[in-house]
Structures are given as C-alpha cells and as structure tokens.
Short mmCIF file of C-alpha atoms in Angstrom, two decimals:
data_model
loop_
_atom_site.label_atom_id
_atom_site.label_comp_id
_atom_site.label_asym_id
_atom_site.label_seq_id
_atom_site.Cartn_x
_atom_site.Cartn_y
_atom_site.Cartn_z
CA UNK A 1 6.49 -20.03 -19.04
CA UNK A 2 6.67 -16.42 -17.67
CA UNK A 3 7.48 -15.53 -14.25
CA UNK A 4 4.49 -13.70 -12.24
CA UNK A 5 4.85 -10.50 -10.89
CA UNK A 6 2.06 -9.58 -8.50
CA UNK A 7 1.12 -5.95 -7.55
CA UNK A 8 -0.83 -4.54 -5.08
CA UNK A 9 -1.10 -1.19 -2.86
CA UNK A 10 -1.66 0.16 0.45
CA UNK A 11 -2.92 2.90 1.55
CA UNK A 12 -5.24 4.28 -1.25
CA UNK A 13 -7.87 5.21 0.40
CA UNK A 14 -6.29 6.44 3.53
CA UNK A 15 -6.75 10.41 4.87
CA UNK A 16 -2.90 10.21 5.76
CA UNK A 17 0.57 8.93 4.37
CA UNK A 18 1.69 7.72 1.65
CA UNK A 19 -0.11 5.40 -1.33
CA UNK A 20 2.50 2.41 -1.43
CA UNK A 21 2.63 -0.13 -4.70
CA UNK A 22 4.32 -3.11 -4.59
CA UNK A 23 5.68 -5.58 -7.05
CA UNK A 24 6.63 -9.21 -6.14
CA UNK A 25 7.82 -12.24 -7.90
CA UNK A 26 9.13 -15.55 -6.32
CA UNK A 27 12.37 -16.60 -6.73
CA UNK A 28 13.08 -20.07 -8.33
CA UNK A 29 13.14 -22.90 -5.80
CA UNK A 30 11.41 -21.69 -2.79
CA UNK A 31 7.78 -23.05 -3.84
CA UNK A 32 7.91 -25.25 -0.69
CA UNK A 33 8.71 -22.38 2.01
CA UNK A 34 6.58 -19.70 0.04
CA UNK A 35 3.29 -22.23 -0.22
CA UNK A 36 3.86 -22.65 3.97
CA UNK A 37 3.56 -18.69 4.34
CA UNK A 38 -0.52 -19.37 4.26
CA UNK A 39 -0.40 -15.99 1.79
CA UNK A 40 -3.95 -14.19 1.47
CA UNK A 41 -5.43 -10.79 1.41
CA UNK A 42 -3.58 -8.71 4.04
CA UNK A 43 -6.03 -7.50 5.09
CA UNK A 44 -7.89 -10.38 6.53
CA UNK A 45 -4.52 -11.52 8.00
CA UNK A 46 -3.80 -9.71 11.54
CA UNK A 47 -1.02 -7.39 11.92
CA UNK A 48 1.51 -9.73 14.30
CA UNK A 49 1.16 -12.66 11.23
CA UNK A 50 1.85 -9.78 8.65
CA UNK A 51 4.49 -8.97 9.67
CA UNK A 52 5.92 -12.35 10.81
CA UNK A 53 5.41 -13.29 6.96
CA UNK A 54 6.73 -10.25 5.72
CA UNK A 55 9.86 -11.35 7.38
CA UNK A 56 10.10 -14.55 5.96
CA UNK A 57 8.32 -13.38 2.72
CA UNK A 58 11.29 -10.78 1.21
CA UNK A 59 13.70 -13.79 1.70
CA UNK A 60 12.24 -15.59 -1.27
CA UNK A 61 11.45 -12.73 -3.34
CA UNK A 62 12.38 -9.98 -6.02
CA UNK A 63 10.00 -7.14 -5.17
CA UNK A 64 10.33 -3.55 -6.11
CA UNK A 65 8.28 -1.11 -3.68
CA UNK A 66 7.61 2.29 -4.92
CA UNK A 67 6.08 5.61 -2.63
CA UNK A 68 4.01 8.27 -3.18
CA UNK A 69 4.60 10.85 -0.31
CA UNK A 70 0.84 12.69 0.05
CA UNK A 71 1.57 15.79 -1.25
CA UNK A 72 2.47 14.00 -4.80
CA UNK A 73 -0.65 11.94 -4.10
CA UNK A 74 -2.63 15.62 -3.73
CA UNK A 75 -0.95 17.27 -6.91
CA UNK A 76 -1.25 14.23 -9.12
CA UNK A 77 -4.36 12.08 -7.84
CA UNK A 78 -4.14 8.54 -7.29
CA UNK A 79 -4.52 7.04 -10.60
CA UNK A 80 -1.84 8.87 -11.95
CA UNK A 81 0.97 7.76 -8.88
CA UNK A 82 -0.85 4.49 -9.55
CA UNK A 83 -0.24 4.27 -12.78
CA UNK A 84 3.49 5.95 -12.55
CA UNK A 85 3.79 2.60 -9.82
CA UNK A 86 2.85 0.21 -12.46
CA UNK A 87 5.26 1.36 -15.20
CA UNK A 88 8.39 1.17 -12.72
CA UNK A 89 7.23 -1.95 -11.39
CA UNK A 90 7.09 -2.73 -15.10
CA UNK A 91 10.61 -1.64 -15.76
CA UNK A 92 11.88 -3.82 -12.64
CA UNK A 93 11.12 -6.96 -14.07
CA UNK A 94 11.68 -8.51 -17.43
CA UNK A 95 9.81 -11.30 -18.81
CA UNK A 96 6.66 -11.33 -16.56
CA UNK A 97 3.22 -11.80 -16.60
CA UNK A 98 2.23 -8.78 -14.43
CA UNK A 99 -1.50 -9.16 -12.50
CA UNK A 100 -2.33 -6.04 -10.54
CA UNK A 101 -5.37 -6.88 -8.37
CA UNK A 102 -8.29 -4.37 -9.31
CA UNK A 103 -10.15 -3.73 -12.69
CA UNK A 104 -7.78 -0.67 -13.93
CA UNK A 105 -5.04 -0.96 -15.29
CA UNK A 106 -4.16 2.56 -15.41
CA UNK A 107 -3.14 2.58 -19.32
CA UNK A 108 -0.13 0.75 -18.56
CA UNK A 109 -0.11 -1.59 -21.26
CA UNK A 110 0.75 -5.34 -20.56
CA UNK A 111 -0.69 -5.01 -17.24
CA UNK A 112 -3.43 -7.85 -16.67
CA UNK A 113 -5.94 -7.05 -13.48
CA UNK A 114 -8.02 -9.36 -11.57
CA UNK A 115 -10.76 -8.29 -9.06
CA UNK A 116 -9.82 -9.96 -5.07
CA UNK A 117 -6.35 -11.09 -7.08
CA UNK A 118 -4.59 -10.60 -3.82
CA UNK A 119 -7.05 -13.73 -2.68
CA UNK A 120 -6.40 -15.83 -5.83
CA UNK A 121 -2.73 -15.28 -6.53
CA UNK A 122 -0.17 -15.80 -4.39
CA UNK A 123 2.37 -13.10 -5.80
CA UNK A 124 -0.53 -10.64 -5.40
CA UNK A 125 -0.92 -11.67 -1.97
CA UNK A 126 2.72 -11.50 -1.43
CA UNK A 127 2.54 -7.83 -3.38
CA UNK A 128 -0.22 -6.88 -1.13
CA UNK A 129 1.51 -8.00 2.10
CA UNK A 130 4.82 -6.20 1.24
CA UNK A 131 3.11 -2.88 0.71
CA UNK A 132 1.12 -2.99 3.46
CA UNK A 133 3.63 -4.38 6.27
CA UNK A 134 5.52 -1.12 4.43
CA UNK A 135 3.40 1.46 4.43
CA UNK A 136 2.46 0.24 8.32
CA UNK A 137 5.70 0.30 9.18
CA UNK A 138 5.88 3.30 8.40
CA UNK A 139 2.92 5.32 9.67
CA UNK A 140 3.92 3.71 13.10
CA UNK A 141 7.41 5.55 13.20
CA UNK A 142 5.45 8.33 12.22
CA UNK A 143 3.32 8.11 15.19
CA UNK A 144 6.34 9.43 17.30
CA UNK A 145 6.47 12.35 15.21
CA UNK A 146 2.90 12.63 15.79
CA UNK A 147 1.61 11.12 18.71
CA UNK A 148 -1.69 12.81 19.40
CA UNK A 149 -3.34 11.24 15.69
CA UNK A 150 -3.07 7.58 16.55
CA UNK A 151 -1.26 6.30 13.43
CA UNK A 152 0.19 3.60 14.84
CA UNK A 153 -3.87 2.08 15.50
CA UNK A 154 -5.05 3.37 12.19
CA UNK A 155 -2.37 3.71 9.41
CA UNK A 156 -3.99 7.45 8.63
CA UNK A 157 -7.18 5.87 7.21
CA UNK A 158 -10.73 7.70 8.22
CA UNK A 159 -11.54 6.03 11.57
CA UNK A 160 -13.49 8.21 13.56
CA UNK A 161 -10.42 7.94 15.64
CA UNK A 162 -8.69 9.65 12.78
CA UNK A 163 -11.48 12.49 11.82
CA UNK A 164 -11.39 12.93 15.56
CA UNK A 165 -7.94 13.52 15.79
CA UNK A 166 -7.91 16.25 12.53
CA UNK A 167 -10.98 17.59 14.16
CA UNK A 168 -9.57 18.44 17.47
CA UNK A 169 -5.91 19.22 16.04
CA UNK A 170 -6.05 19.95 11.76
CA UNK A 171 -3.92 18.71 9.39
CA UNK A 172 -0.40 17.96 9.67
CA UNK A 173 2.42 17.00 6.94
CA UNK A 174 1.39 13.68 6.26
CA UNK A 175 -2.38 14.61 5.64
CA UNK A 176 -3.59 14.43 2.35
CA UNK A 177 -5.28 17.77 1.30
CA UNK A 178 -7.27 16.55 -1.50
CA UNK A 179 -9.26 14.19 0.24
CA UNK A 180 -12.49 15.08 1.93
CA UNK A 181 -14.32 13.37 5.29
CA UNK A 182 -17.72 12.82 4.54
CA UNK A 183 -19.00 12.78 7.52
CA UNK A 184 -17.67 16.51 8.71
CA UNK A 185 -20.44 18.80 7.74
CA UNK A 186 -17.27 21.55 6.12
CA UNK A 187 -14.58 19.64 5.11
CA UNK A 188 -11.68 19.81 7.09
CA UNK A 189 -9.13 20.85 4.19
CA UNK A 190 -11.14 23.38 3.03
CA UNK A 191 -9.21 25.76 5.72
CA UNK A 192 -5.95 24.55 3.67
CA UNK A 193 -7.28 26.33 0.78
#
C-alpha cells in the first residue's frame, strides 16, 4: 500500500506575503507519536499549539515546502504557483497517493483532492500545519522590517487592521498588487498601475 502525501497551503487568500504549499508524508514507525499530535485544520488550532506541533511534527516527517514570493504570485496568479507547487511536491516523493485538500487539482495529473481534507486526513493536516506555522513564521520576521502593518497579528490577510494599515501607509514589497480590497471604494493598487 502507497504512502500518503498530504498537501495543503497557506496564505492564498492573503493581501500580503507569500502563497506557501506544503507536502507531508509520515515516516514509518512513528504512528504512535504522530496520532498524539491531536492533528486538525490549522486553522481551528491556536497559534502557541501550532507551533508546539510543528515542532514535534517535522521530526516524524518527509515534507517538501515550496514559496511563491508575491510578485510571482502577481505575474502568474495563484493557480498557476499552485499548480507549479503540486508538480514539485509531486517530484519529491515517489510512490504516493497524493490528496491535496480542495476540489482542483490544478491539471496536475495523479493528484486526488478532497474538500475539508486537512480535517479528514492526517497528512493533510500535517501539510496544512507545516505551511502555515511557515508562512507565519515568516510574516512575523517580516513584521520587523515592517512594523507599522501588523503582520505579526494578521499574516498579511485583509483584516481591517490590514486595509487600515495600506490605507494610511500603501503598499510595500510584500503586498500583492493583483489583489483588490473590496471594501475600499478605488482599489488601493490601482495607484501601482
């Protein structure tokens, strides 16, 4: 019987930083420690635990993670980085059963999907809590850099602490041009044009 390899992402649908895929399979042996994880959709699972099982997580894994900085997320659009994810994830492991957690799976062929798969399988959930502990990690060093958007609280997604923040002091390098704020009567990239 085939391995699985679970896949997930973080960070799709965020206004800033990078759209982060990740890959995960379990290695032989560990069933015991990885079933006392209590694995589930990150995001229902608070940031402290996240990261506490990220820690113990990557010690009884394979995982690949793979990174789309914004700008390749603006030139390309998501499905294609997304699908770009799947095929390296793809190459990364041989003789799997891949289950990416969604309905689409991108054209990569040999790619099953599963809607709320990050809630039904664990190597989704472990996927899912790898790219988001990841991309979070992230977005909070670059809160240093950038101190006066708050993405240490909101990981660059479109909290009106966020559209706030772009309001009162535009776009910076991590922003994602190509997405639009609904709520803001003239989008705010439009001035990027």
């Amino acid at each position: 019987m085939a391995e699985i390899c679970g896949i997930d992402e973080a960070g799709r649908g965020a206004l800033a930083g990078e759209l982060v895929v990740a890959g995960c399979v379990f290695k032989p042996g560990f069933e015991r420690q990885i079933l006392s994880l209590d694995l589930g959709d990150s995001k229902k699972i608070s940031e402290s635990k996240r990261e506490k099982i990220y820690d113990e997580l990557i010690k009884f894994s394979h995982y690949t993670v793979v990174y789309f900085r914004n700008t390749i997320v603006d030139e390309i659009g998501l499905s294609q980085c997304l699908s770009r994810a799947l095929k390296v994830i793809k190459f990364s492991f041989e003789n799997c059963d891949f289950i990416y957690d969604g309905n689409c799976d991108y054209g990569v062929k040999g790619i099953a999907t599963l809607i709320k798969a990050d809630a039904k399988i664990k190597q989704v959930s472990a996927a899912s809590i790898i790219a988001k502990v990841s991309r979070d990690r992230q977005m909070r060093a670059w809160d240093k850099v950038f101190p006066s958007f708050g993405y240490a609280k909101h990981k660059g997604y479109g909290v009106n602490a966020h559209i706030e923040a772009l309001s009162k002091f535009g776009s910076n390098e991590l922003t994602r041009s190509s997405f639009h704020v609904k709520s803001m009567e003239k989008s705010l990239f439009d001035e990027l044009r």
